Tab-separated table of N, CA and C in Angstrom:
chain	number	residue	atom	x	y	z
T	28	PRO	N	12.714	-19.867	-36.387
T	28	PRO	CA	13.065	-19.261	-34.929
T	28	PRO	C	13.387	-20.130	-33.764
T	29	LEU	N	14.056	-19.640	-32.883
T	29	LEU	CA	14.536	-20.677	-31.806
T	29	LEU	C	13.466	-20.962	-30.938
T	30	ARG	N	13.195	-22.455	-30.583
T	30	ARG	CA	12.058	-22.823	-29.535
T	30	ARG	C	12.078	-21.913	-28.533
T	31	PRO	N	10.703	-21.796	-27.991
T	31	PRO	CA	10.451	-20.731	-26.665
T	31	PRO	C	11.246	-21.184	-25.660
T	32	GLN	N	11.505	-22.778	-25.263
T	32	GLN	CA	12.369	-22.901	-24.071
T	32	GLN	C	13.804	-22.238	-24.072
T	33	VAL	N	14.251	-22.531	-25.349
T	33	VAL	CA	15.581	-22.167	-25.621
T	33	VAL	C	15.732	-20.689	-25.616
T	34	LEU	N	14.799	-19.784	-26.329
T	34	LEU	CA	14.817	-18.556	-26.231
T	34	LEU	C	14.777	-17.865	-24.904
T	35	PHE	N	14.045	-18.562	-23.824
T	35	PHE	CA	13.783	-18.235	-22.658
T	35	PHE	C	15.178	-18.447	-22.014
T	36	GLN	N	15.850	-19.596	-22.047
T	36	GLN	CA	17.324	-19.861	-21.527
T	36	GLN	C	18.242	-18.787	-22.160
T	37	LEU	N	18.115	-18.407	-23.378
T	37	LEU	CA	18.987	-17.319	-23.740
T	37	LEU	C	18.787	-15.899	-22.946
T	38	GLY	N	17.679	-15.538	-22.626
T	38	GLY	CA	17.327	-14.371	-21.811
T	38	GLY	C	18.015	-14.640	-20.728
T	39	VAL	N	17.797	-15.738	-20.057
T	39	VAL	CA	18.313	-15.904	-18.596
T	39	VAL	C	19.972	-15.883	-18.766
T	40	ALA	N	20.532	-16.369	-19.555
T	40	ALA	CA	21.967	-16.500	-19.848
T	40	ALA	C	22.623	-15.010	-20.016
T	41	TYR	N	21.733	-14.337	-20.841
T	41	TYR	CA	22.082	-12.977	-21.030
T	41	TYR	C	22.175	-12.048	-19.822
T	42	ASN	N	20.978	-12.204	-19.093
T	42	ASN	CA	20.873	-11.750	-17.873
T	42	ASN	C	21.948	-11.848	-16.749
T	43	ALA	N	22.567	-13.142	-16.692
T	43	ALA	CA	23.357	-13.669	-15.851
T	43	ALA	C	25.018	-13.318	-16.418
T	44	ALA	N	25.008	-12.734	-17.598
T	44	ALA	CA	26.152	-12.137	-18.244
T	44	ALA	C	26.041	-10.637	-18.176
T	45	GLU	N	25.197	-10.187	-17.458
T	45	GLU	CA	24.813	-8.687	-17.356
T	45	GLU	C	24.640	-8.128	-18.526
T	46	GLN	N	23.951	-8.546	-19.517
T	46	GLN	CA	23.583	-8.104	-20.726
T	46	GLN	C	21.881	-7.838	-20.791
T	47	LEU	N	21.433	-6.950	-19.720
T	47	LEU	CA	20.196	-6.638	-19.642
T	47	LEU	C	19.268	-6.095	-20.923
T	48	ASP	N	19.738	-5.760	-21.723
T	48	ASP	CA	18.967	-5.235	-22.961
T	48	ASP	C	18.618	-6.289	-23.685
T	49	GLN	N	19.913	-7.408	-23.824
T	49	GLN	CA	19.678	-8.417	-24.819
T	49	GLN	C	18.659	-9.326	-24.148
T	50	ALA	N	18.839	-9.698	-22.753
T	50	ALA	CA	17.996	-10.667	-21.888
T	50	ALA	C	16.659	-10.119	-22.096
T	51	LYS	N	16.269	-8.677	-22.009
T	51	LYS	CA	14.720	-8.379	-21.976
T	51	LYS	C	14.296	-8.749	-23.504
T	52	ALA	N	15.065	-8.499	-24.591
T	52	ALA	CA	14.660	-8.630	-25.840
T	52	ALA	C	14.484	-10.157	-25.997
T	53	ALA	N	15.217	-10.898	-25.430
T	53	ALA	CA	14.912	-12.511	-25.952
T	53	ALA	C	13.696	-12.798	-25.104
T	54	LEU	N	13.549	-12.253	-23.856
T	54	LEU	CA	12.370	-12.958	-23.361
T	54	LEU	C	10.907	-12.193	-23.886
T	55	GLU	N	11.041	-11.026	-24.478
T	55	GLU	CA	10.036	-10.328	-24.939
T	55	GLU	C	9.499	-11.187	-26.216
T	56	GLU	N	10.640	-11.603	-26.783
T	56	GLU	CA	10.589	-12.195	-28.192
T	56	GLU	C	9.683	-13.525	-27.774
T	57	VAL	N	10.142	-14.232	-26.613
T	57	VAL	CA	9.309	-15.441	-26.499
T	57	VAL	C	7.829	-14.978	-26.486
T	58	ALA	N	7.308	-13.762	-25.715
T	58	ALA	CA	5.950	-13.654	-25.704
T	58	ALA	C	5.231	-13.268	-26.850
T	59	VAL	N	6.058	-12.735	-27.757
T	59	VAL	CA	5.559	-12.224	-29.086
T	59	VAL	C	5.316	-13.364	-30.193
T	60	LEU	N	6.545	-14.069	-30.217
T	60	LEU	CA	6.489	-15.105	-30.985
T	60	LEU	C	5.595	-16.468	-30.670
T	61	PHE	N	5.674	-16.624	-29.235
T	61	PHE	CA	4.832	-17.738	-28.858
T	61	PHE	C	3.731	-17.387	-27.884
T	62	PRO	N	2.991	-16.500	-27.959
T	62	PRO	CA	1.935	-16.123	-27.082
T	62	PRO	C	1.242	-17.112	-26.420
T	63	GLU	N	1.093	-18.386	-27.138
T	63	GLU	CA	0.005	-19.475	-26.638
T	63	GLU	C	0.948	-20.307	-25.850
T	64	HIS	N	2.494	-20.329	-25.852
T	64	HIS	CA	3.268	-21.232	-25.199
T	64	HIS	C	2.963	-20.877	-23.570
T	65	GLU	N	3.030	-22.016	-22.968
T	65	GLU	CA	2.909	-21.826	-21.312
T	65	GLU	C	4.019	-20.805	-20.572
T	66	ILE	N	5.259	-20.968	-21.572
T	66	ILE	CA	6.297	-20.081	-21.162
T	66	ILE	C	6.262	-18.572	-21.292
T	67	ALA	N	5.567	-18.214	-22.207
T	67	ALA	CA	5.474	-16.752	-22.436
T	67	ALA	C	4.994	-15.863	-21.422
T	68	PRO	N	4.040	-16.113	-20.449
T	68	PRO	CA	3.792	-15.247	-19.330
T	68	PRO	C	5.154	-15.356	-18.501
T	69	LEU	N	5.549	-16.508	-18.292
T	69	LEU	CA	6.886	-16.476	-17.294
T	69	LEU	C	7.977	-15.794	-17.945
T	70	ALA	N	8.166	-15.620	-19.145
T	70	ALA	CA	9.201	-14.792	-20.065
T	70	ALA	C	8.993	-13.425	-19.412
T	71	LEU	N	7.796	-12.815	-19.637
T	71	LEU	CA	7.609	-11.431	-19.075
T	71	LEU	C	7.702	-11.074	-17.600
T	72	TYR	N	7.281	-12.293	-16.887
T	72	TYR	CA	7.567	-11.995	-15.410
T	72	TYR	C	9.251	-11.972	-15.046
T	73	GLN	N	9.977	-12.934	-15.839
T	73	GLN	CA	11.307	-12.907	-15.500
T	73	GLN	C	11.914	-11.724	-15.854
T	74	ILE	N	11.534	-11.001	-16.822
T	74	ILE	CA	12.189	-9.495	-16.898
T	74	ILE	C	11.656	-8.552	-15.637
T	75	GLY	N	10.689	-8.727	-15.089
T	75	GLY	CA	10.477	-8.222	-13.605
T	75	GLY	C	11.477	-8.423	-12.581
T	76	VAL	N	11.572	-10.083	-12.730
T	76	VAL	CA	12.598	-10.428	-11.715
T	76	VAL	C	13.985	-9.881	-11.977
T	77	PHE	N	14.351	-9.604	-13.234
T	77	PHE	CA	15.582	-9.048	-13.506
T	77	PHE	C	15.559	-7.657	-12.932
T	78	PHE	N	14.661	-6.949	-13.089
T	78	PHE	CA	14.788	-5.537	-12.729
T	78	PHE	C	14.774	-5.708	-10.986
T	79	TYR	N	14.083	-6.549	-10.514
T	79	TYR	CA	14.127	-6.714	-8.995
T	79	TYR	C	15.349	-6.858	-8.430
T	80	GLU	N	16.276	-7.857	-9.139
T	80	GLU	CA	17.702	-8.100	-8.749
T	80	GLU	C	18.212	-6.749	-8.752
T	81	ARG	N	18.148	-6.183	-9.623
T	81	ARG	CA	18.661	-4.815	-9.725
T	81	ARG	C	18.304	-3.448	-8.879
T	82	LYS	N	17.310	-3.595	-8.200
T	82	LYS	CA	16.616	-2.966	-7.323
T	82	LYS	C	15.956	-1.885	-8.158
T	83	ASP	N	15.712	-1.814	-9.276
T	83	ASP	CA	15.210	-0.935	-10.411
T	83	ASP	C	13.619	-1.321	-10.323
T	84	TYR	N	13.142	-0.799	-9.342
T	84	TYR	CA	11.571	-1.145	-8.883
T	84	TYR	C	10.627	-0.495	-9.956
T	85	SER	N	10.968	0.755	-10.383
T	85	SER	CA	10.186	1.520	-11.434
T	85	SER	C	9.928	0.525	-12.710
T	86	ARG	N	11.126	0.241	-13.172
T	86	ARG	CA	10.962	-0.840	-14.338
T	86	ARG	C	10.651	-2.104	-14.090
T	87	MET	N	10.772	-2.474	-12.933
T	87	MET	CA	10.348	-3.767	-12.566
T	87	MET	C	8.417	-3.534	-12.643
T	88	ALA	N	8.102	-2.727	-12.121
T	88	ALA	CA	6.447	-2.415	-11.856
T	88	ALA	C	6.120	-2.166	-13.491
T	89	ALA	N	6.775	-1.720	-14.420
T	89	ALA	CA	6.378	-1.467	-15.793
T	89	ALA	C	6.249	-2.941	-16.271
T	90	ALA	N	7.333	-3.611	-16.129
T	90	ALA	CA	7.486	-4.821	-16.710
T	90	ALA	C	6.458	-5.769	-16.283
T	91	LEU	N	5.949	-5.860	-14.910
T	91	LEU	CA	4.933	-6.467	-14.497
T	91	LEU	C	3.682	-6.085	-15.148
T	92	GLU	N	3.426	-4.689	-15.091
T	92	GLU	CA	2.267	-4.211	-15.663
T	92	GLU	C	2.106	-4.607	-16.909
T	93	HIS	N	3.200	-4.726	-17.980
T	93	HIS	CA	3.189	-5.395	-19.114
T	93	HIS	C	2.672	-6.947	-19.181
T	94	LEU	N	3.077	-7.566	-18.074
T	94	LEU	CA	2.687	-8.798	-18.115
T	94	LEU	C	1.202	-9.156	-17.813
T	95	VAL	N	0.726	-8.185	-16.893
T	95	VAL	CA	-0.751	-8.262	-16.685
T	95	VAL	C	-1.644	-7.859	-17.796
T	96	GLN	N	-0.991	-6.857	-18.472
T	96	GLN	CA	-2.078	-6.302	-19.858
T	96	GLN	C	-1.837	-7.377	-20.790
T	97	THR	N	-0.801	-8.206	-21.096
T	97	THR	CA	-0.737	-9.084	-22.018
T	97	THR	C	-1.314	-10.442	-21.696
T	98	PHE	N	-1.056	-10.908	-20.621
T	98	PHE	CA	-1.629	-12.486	-20.239
T	98	PHE	C	-2.628	-12.056	-18.971
T	99	PRO	N	-3.646	-11.514	-18.958
T	99	PRO	CA	-4.324	-11.275	-17.641
T	99	PRO	C	-4.600	-12.370	-16.926
T	100	ASN	N	-4.710	-13.573	-17.530
T	100	ASN	CA	-5.268	-14.834	-16.904
T	100	ASN	C	-4.177	-15.784	-16.426
T	101	CYS	N	-3.209	-15.450	-16.489
T	101	CYS	CA	-1.892	-16.210	-16.128
T	101	CYS	C	-1.708	-16.528	-14.838
T	102	ALA	N	-0.924	-17.659	-14.507
T	102	ALA	CA	-0.768	-17.885	-13.176
T	102	ALA	C	0.325	-17.077	-12.560
T	103	GLN	N	0.740	-16.150	-13.154
T	103	GLN	CA	1.945	-15.110	-12.615
T	103	GLN	C	1.338	-13.856	-12.260
T	104	VAL	N	-0.112	-13.742	-12.643
T	104	VAL	CA	-0.790	-12.228	-12.366
T	104	VAL	C	-0.829	-12.099	-10.790
T	105	ALA	N	-1.191	-12.978	-9.943
T	105	ALA	CA	-1.219	-12.597	-8.724
T	105	ALA	C	0.090	-12.133	-8.017
T	106	ASP	N	1.156	-12.665	-8.538
T	106	ASP	CA	2.395	-12.423	-8.129
T	106	ASP	C	2.736	-11.037	-8.666
T	107	ALA	N	2.410	-10.738	-9.846
T	107	ALA	CA	2.509	-9.361	-10.602
T	107	ALA	C	1.862	-8.106	-9.543
T	108	TYR	N	0.561	-8.517	-9.378
T	108	TYR	CA	-0.162	-7.491	-8.577
T	108	TYR	C	0.389	-7.444	-7.005
T	109	PHE	N	0.837	-8.573	-6.528
T	109	PHE	CA	1.744	-8.407	-5.301
T	109	PHE	C	2.968	-7.594	-5.265
T	110	TRP	N	3.772	-7.673	-6.294
T	110	TRP	CA	5.047	-6.856	-6.069
T	110	TRP	C	4.679	-5.358	-6.771
T	111	MET	N	3.694	-5.173	-7.643
T	111	MET	CA	3.267	-3.814	-7.993
T	111	MET	C	2.800	-3.230	-6.781
T	112	GLY	N	2.005	-3.958	-5.844
T	112	GLY	CA	1.414	-3.348	-4.656
T	112	GLY	C	2.412	-3.108	-3.576
T	113	TRP	N	3.594	-4.064	-3.693
T	113	TRP	CA	4.773	-3.838	-2.816
T	113	TRP	C	5.500	-2.449	-3.271
T	114	ILE	N	5.659	-2.441	-4.501
T	114	ILE	CA	6.347	-1.138	-4.849
T	114	ILE	C	5.707	0.127	-4.674
T	115	ALA	N	4.292	0.127	-4.860
T	115	ALA	CA	3.590	1.207	-4.675
T	115	ALA	C	3.596	1.557	-3.011
T	116	GLN	N	3.511	0.633	-2.331
T	116	GLN	CA	3.601	0.645	-0.774
T	116	GLN	C	4.876	1.605	-0.445
T	117	GLN	N	5.941	0.870	-0.935
T	117	GLN	CA	7.388	1.571	-0.742
T	117	GLN	C	7.435	2.915	-1.343
T	118	ASP	N	6.669	3.211	-2.297
T	118	ASP	CA	6.779	4.890	-2.701
T	118	ASP	C	5.671	5.654	-2.056
T	119	ASN	N	4.943	5.106	-1.172
T	119	ASN	CA	3.808	5.800	-0.317
T	119	ASN	C	2.549	6.176	-1.329
T	120	GLN	N	2.533	5.278	-2.236
T	120	GLN	CA	1.127	5.494	-3.206
T	120	GLN	C	0.302	4.719	-2.762
T	121	TYR	N	-0.401	4.884	-1.422
T	121	TYR	CA	-1.300	3.880	-0.659
T	121	TYR	C	-2.606	3.618	-1.593
T	122	ASP	N	-3.037	4.352	-2.272
T	122	ASP	CA	-4.269	3.970	-2.923
T	122	ASP	C	-4.029	3.097	-4.100
T	123	GLU	N	-2.755	3.211	-4.987
T	123	GLU	CA	-2.381	2.477	-6.047
T	123	GLU	C	-1.991	0.985	-5.366
T	124	ALA	N	-1.458	0.885	-4.153
T	124	ALA	CA	-0.980	-0.115	-3.360
T	124	ALA	C	-2.161	-1.015	-2.889
T	125	VAL	N	-3.158	-0.485	-2.450
T	125	VAL	CA	-4.328	-1.035	-2.056
T	125	VAL	C	-4.975	-1.692	-3.371
T	126	ALA	N	-5.128	-0.895	-4.378
T	126	ALA	CA	-5.586	-1.460	-5.457
T	126	ALA	C	-4.979	-2.656	-6.009
T	127	ASN	N	-3.465	-2.619	-6.014
T	127	ASN	CA	-2.944	-3.973	-6.598
T	127	ASN	C	-2.873	-4.960	-5.734
T	128	PHE	N	-2.973	-4.735	-4.414
T	128	PHE	CA	-3.051	-6.008	-3.416
T	128	PHE	C	-4.473	-6.513	-3.356
T	129	THR	N	-5.415	-5.560	-3.743
T	129	THR	CA	-6.839	-6.318	-3.849
T	129	THR	C	-6.944	-7.045	-5.103
T	130	LEU	N	-6.368	-6.774	-6.096
T	130	LEU	CA	-6.337	-7.554	-7.538
T	130	LEU	C	-5.733	-8.741	-7.073
T	131	CYS	N	-4.587	-8.532	-6.424
T	131	CYS	CA	-3.899	-9.806	-6.369
T	131	CYS	C	-4.721	-10.874	-5.542
T	132	VAL	N	-5.543	-10.781	-4.380
T	132	VAL	CA	-6.190	-11.527	-3.658
T	132	VAL	C	-7.346	-11.853	-4.624
T	133	GLU	N	-7.891	-11.042	-5.403
T	133	GLU	CA	-9.061	-11.435	-6.328
T	133	GLU	C	-8.699	-12.294	-7.425
T	134	ALA	N	-7.448	-12.324	-7.770
T	134	ALA	CA	-7.054	-12.979	-8.866
T	134	ALA	C	-6.696	-14.470	-8.444
T	135	ASN	N	-6.158	-14.484	-7.123
T	135	ASN	CA	-6.152	-15.932	-6.585
T	135	ASN	C	-6.312	-15.827	-4.993
T	136	PRO	N	-7.276	-16.085	-4.464
T	136	PRO	CA	-7.523	-16.126	-3.158
T	136	PRO	C	-6.486	-17.208	-2.231
T	137	HIS	N	-6.022	-18.037	-3.125
T	137	HIS	CA	-5.380	-19.232	-2.334
T	137	HIS	C	-3.855	-18.856	-2.577
T	138	TYR	N	-3.375	-17.372	-3.051
T	138	TYR	CA	-2.151	-17.215	-3.425
T	138	TYR	C	-1.371	-17.306	-1.984
T	139	ALA	N	-0.190	-17.594	-1.957
T	139	ALA	CA	0.659	-17.877	-0.903
T	139	ALA	C	0.940	-16.394	-0.006
T	140	ASN	N	0.758	-15.472	-0.677
T	140	ASN	CA	0.860	-14.039	-0.001
T	140	ASN	C	-0.294	-13.524	0.085
T	141	ALA	N	-1.689	-14.078	0.171
T	141	ALA	CA	-2.936	-13.422	-0.070
T	141	ALA	C	-3.102	-12.804	1.339
T	142	ALA	N	-2.757	-13.396	2.603
T	142	ALA	CA	-2.787	-12.818	4.035
T	142	ALA	C	-2.002	-11.637	3.924
T	143	GLU	N	-0.712	-11.700	3.513
T	143	GLU	CA	0.185	-10.550	3.399
T	143	GLU	C	-0.479	-9.298	2.756
T	144	CYS	N	-1.107	-9.600	1.691
T	144	CYS	CA	-1.845	-8.678	0.830
T	144	CYS	C	-2.941	-7.935	1.668
T	145	LEU	N	-3.593	-8.766	2.470
T	145	LEU	CA	-4.732	-8.014	3.201
T	145	LEU	C	-4.194	-7.173	4.512
T	146	PHE	N	-3.184	-7.746	5.095
T	146	PHE	CA	-2.293	-7.088	6.035
T	146	PHE	C	-1.714	-5.773	5.416
T	147	SER	N	-1.160	-5.791	4.340
T	147	SER	CA	-0.650	-4.727	3.695
T	147	SER	C	-1.672	-3.706	3.231
T	148	ILE	N	-2.745	-4.136	2.854
T	148	ILE	CA	-3.969	-2.975	2.764
T	148	ILE	C	-4.474	-2.364	3.808
T	149	ALA	N	-4.352	-2.958	5.072
T	149	ALA	CA	-4.694	-2.502	6.349
T	149	ALA	C	-3.578	-1.449	6.530
T	150	GLN	N	-2.237	-1.602	6.459
T	150	GLN	CA	-1.242	-1.073	6.862
T	150	GLN	C	-1.108	0.319	5.911
T	151	CYS	N	-1.559	0.088	4.578
T	151	CYS	CA	-1.557	1.249	3.854
T	151	CYS	C	-2.613	2.458	4.173
T	152	HIS	N	-3.846	1.545	4.510
T	152	HIS	CA	-4.690	2.692	5.124
T	152	HIS	C	-4.443	3.342	6.507
T	153	LYS	N	-3.593	2.539	7.253
T	153	LYS	CA	-3.077	3.405	8.434
T	153	LYS	C	-2.166	4.233	8.266
T	154	ASP	N	-1.206	4.041	7.150
T	154	ASP	CA	-0.086	4.866	6.902
T	154	ASP	C	-0.762	6.161	6.323
T	155	LYS	N	-1.640	5.965	5.346
T	155	LYS	CA	-2.272	7.086	4.780
T	155	LYS	C	-3.149	8.204	5.623
T	156	ALA	N	-3.619	7.368	6.679
T	156	ALA	CA	-4.355	8.228	7.643
T	156	ALA	C	-3.262	8.900	8.622
T	157	ALA	N	-2.138	8.243	8.963
T	157	ALA	CA	-1.180	8.686	9.691
T	157	ALA	C	-0.517	10.095	9.000
T	158	LYS	N	-0.332	10.009	7.704
T	158	LYS	CA	0.098	11.291	6.829
T	158	LYS	C	-0.644	12.492	7.194
T	159	MET	N	-1.905	12.173	7.490
T	159	MET	CA	-3.014	13.349	7.524
T	159	MET	C	-2.671	14.168	8.865
T	160	GLY	N	-2.038	13.481	9.936
T	160	GLY	CA	-1.817	14.398	11.028
T	160	GLY	C	-2.554	13.591	12.057
T	161	LEU	N	-2.548	14.245	13.204
T	161	LEU	CA	-3.371	13.901	14.507
T	161	LEU	C	-4.839	14.247	14.089
T	162	PRO	N	-5.632	13.429	14.453
T	162	PRO	CA	-7.159	13.584	14.320
T	162	PRO	C	-7.703	15.086	14.980
T	163	THR	N	-7.157	15.290	16.246
T	163	THR	CA	-7.546	16.284	17.002
T	163	THR	C	-7.336	17.636	16.469
T	164	VAL	N	-6.304	17.717	15.524
T	164	VAL	CA	-6.040	18.900	15.118
T	164	VAL	C	-6.683	19.027	13.563
T	165	LEU	N	-7.238	18.087	13.143
T	165	LEU	CA	-7.838	18.203	11.748
T	165	LEU	C	-8.995	18.948	11.736
T	166	SER	N	-9.487	19.592	10.723
T	166	SER	CA	-10.862	20.146	10.468
T	166	SER	C	-11.911	19.006	10.634
T	167	GLU	N	-13.169	19.413	10.667
T	167	GLU	CA	-14.308	18.340	10.697
T	167	GLU	C	-14.278	17.579	9.664
T	168	ALA	N	-14.237	18.155	8.276
T	168	ALA	CA	-14.142	17.277	7.176
T	168	ALA	C	-12.863	16.545	7.194
T	169	ARG	N	-11.776	16.739	7.431
T	169	ARG	CA	-10.643	15.933	7.438
T	169	ARG	C	-10.400	15.010	8.271
T	170	ARG	N	-11.023	15.332	9.610
T	170	ARG	CA	-11.226	14.217	10.611
T	170	ARG	C	-12.297	13.258	10.194
T	171	ALA	N	-13.278	13.361	9.479
T	171	ALA	CA	-14.350	12.388	8.880
T	171	ALA	C	-13.533	11.667	7.707
T	172	GLU	N	-12.614	12.166	7.024
T	172	GLU	CA	-12.038	11.358	6.019
T	172	GLU	C	-10.901	10.332	6.781
T	173	TYR	N	-10.401	11.017	7.754
T	173	TYR	CA	-9.334	10.325	8.490
T	173	TYR	C	-10.140	8.906	9.089
T	174	ARG	N	-11.256	9.231	9.921
T	174	ARG	CA	-12.188	8.010	10.395
T	174	ARG	C	-12.486	6.989	9.166
T	175	ALA	N	-12.681	7.536	8.058
T	175	ALA	CA	-13.157	6.488	7.024
T	175	ALA	C	-12.038	5.939	6.831
T	176	ILE	N	-10.795	6.438	6.459
T	176	ILE	CA	-9.788	5.769	6.089
T	176	ILE	C	-9.268	4.518	7.183
T	177	MET	N	-9.588	5.014	8.484
T	177	MET	CA	-9.085	4.041	9.479
T	177	MET	C	-10.204	2.936	9.228
T	178	MET	N	-11.490	3.030	9.055
T	178	MET	CA	-12.456	2.110	9.030
T	178	MET	C	-11.996	0.985	7.862
T	179	ASP	N	-11.569	1.728	6.751
T	179	ASP	CA	-10.972	0.786	5.743
T	179	ASP	C	-9.952	-0.182	6.184
T	180	ALA	N	-9.175	0.413	7.028
T	180	ALA	CA	-7.961	-0.355	7.654
T	180	ALA	C	-8.741	-1.506	8.752
T	181	ALA	N	-9.542	-0.895	9.327
T	181	ALA	CA	-10.240	-2.072	10.223
T	181	ALA	C	-10.921	-3.216	9.520
T	182	ILE	N	-11.450	-2.902	8.215
T	182	ILE	CA	-12.273	-3.819	7.484
T	182	ILE	C	-11.147	-4.796	6.704
T	183	ALA	N	-10.080	-4.235	6.429
T	183	ALA	CA	-8.962	-5.114	5.844
T	183	ALA	C	-8.560	-5.913	6.861
T	184	TYR	N	-8.467	-5.524	8.119
T	184	TYR	CA	-7.797	-6.542	9.228
T	184	TYR	C	-8.891	-7.577	9.308
T	185	GLU	N	-10.188	-7.145	9.667
T	185	GLU	CA	-11.172	-8.233	9.521
T	185	GLU	C	-11.215	-9.335	8.580
T	186	ASP	N	-11.149	-8.808	7.251
T	186	ASP	CA	-10.983	-9.788	6.213
T	186	ASP	C	-9.638	-10.788	6.414
T	187	LEU	N	-8.792	-10.079	6.928
T	187	LEU	CA	-7.507	-10.894	7.307
T	187	LEU	C	-8.033	-11.936	8.249
T	188	LEU	N	-8.610	-11.541	9.325
T	188	LEU	CA	-8.695	-12.703	10.239
T	188	LEU	C	-9.857	-13.501	10.045
T	189	ILE	N	-10.842	-13.108	9.098
T	189	ILE	CA	-11.836	-14.059	8.683
T	189	ILE	C	-11.247	-14.944	7.722
T	190	ASN	N	-10.678	-14.439	6.753
T	190	ASN	CA	-10.265	-15.458	5.456
T	190	ASN	C	-9.055	-16.215	5.763
T	191	TYR	N	-8.051	-15.621	6.663
T	191	TYR	CA	-6.726	-16.389	6.820
T	191	TYR	C	-6.444	-16.362	8.199
T	192	PRO	N	-7.370	-16.869	9.046
T	192	PRO	CA	-7.107	-16.923	10.533
T	192	PRO	C	-5.960	-17.559	11.065
T	193	ASP	N	-5.302	-18.594	10.387
T	193	ASP	CA	-4.070	-19.252	10.552
T	193	ASP	C	-2.915	-18.701	10.287
T	194	SER	N	-2.926	-17.597	9.710
T	194	SER	CA	-1.856	-17.111	8.866
T	194	SER	C	-0.975	-16.317	9.750
T	195	ASP	N	0.256	-16.327	9.627
T	195	ASP	CA	1.330	-15.420	10.570
T	195	ASP	C	0.845	-14.028	10.678
T	196	ARG	N	0.162	-13.317	9.526
T	196	ARG	CA	-0.231	-11.848	9.427
T	196	ARG	C	-1.351	-11.804	10.429
T	197	ALA	N	-2.279	-12.830	10.545
T	197	ALA	CA	-3.705	-12.998	11.156
T	197	ALA	C	-3.241	-12.795	12.703
T	198	GLN	N	-2.026	-13.591	13.041
T	198	GLN	CA	-1.491	-13.657	14.382
T	198	GLN	C	-0.972	-12.162	14.761
T	199	GLU	N	-0.307	-11.459	14.023
T	199	GLU	CA	0.112	-10.141	14.416
T	199	GLU	C	-1.090	-8.942	14.438
T	200	ALA	N	-2.069	-9.162	13.504
T	200	ALA	CA	-3.196	-8.144	13.301
T	200	ALA	C	-3.758	-7.862	14.699
């Protein structure tokens, strides 16, 4: 079989030639044939990048989920969780977005976008609460739910300010 680096480059070349199925197959082969090689998780991550370039976010999320399931301790996991959170947030799937952003920070608290994750968590909670409507017109039970969601937003903002006080997002919060 081809060496993993060459197989990886083959996948990249296929993608550049607009042969996505062949690119995906070559990169998946890297992960299957060489699971212990350092390039294997990067190959699966690259599949997600290919879908990102095509703005095919549902397939990107599926590719990143495959990466996380196959290589749960690799360096790309935090990035995968970040992008899965971003995709879920764009789709107004706030609970899923919060879960992925949380997993991102837990996977790597020093991740370059960790502050962005905490800010996004707070924003997801705010957006979820906003979709409920004005609190003054909600039933008492829904108002209590609204307050609890907004408290989750406040906690996320506090986490951002405490853990990443010098970040750009902390300055905005």
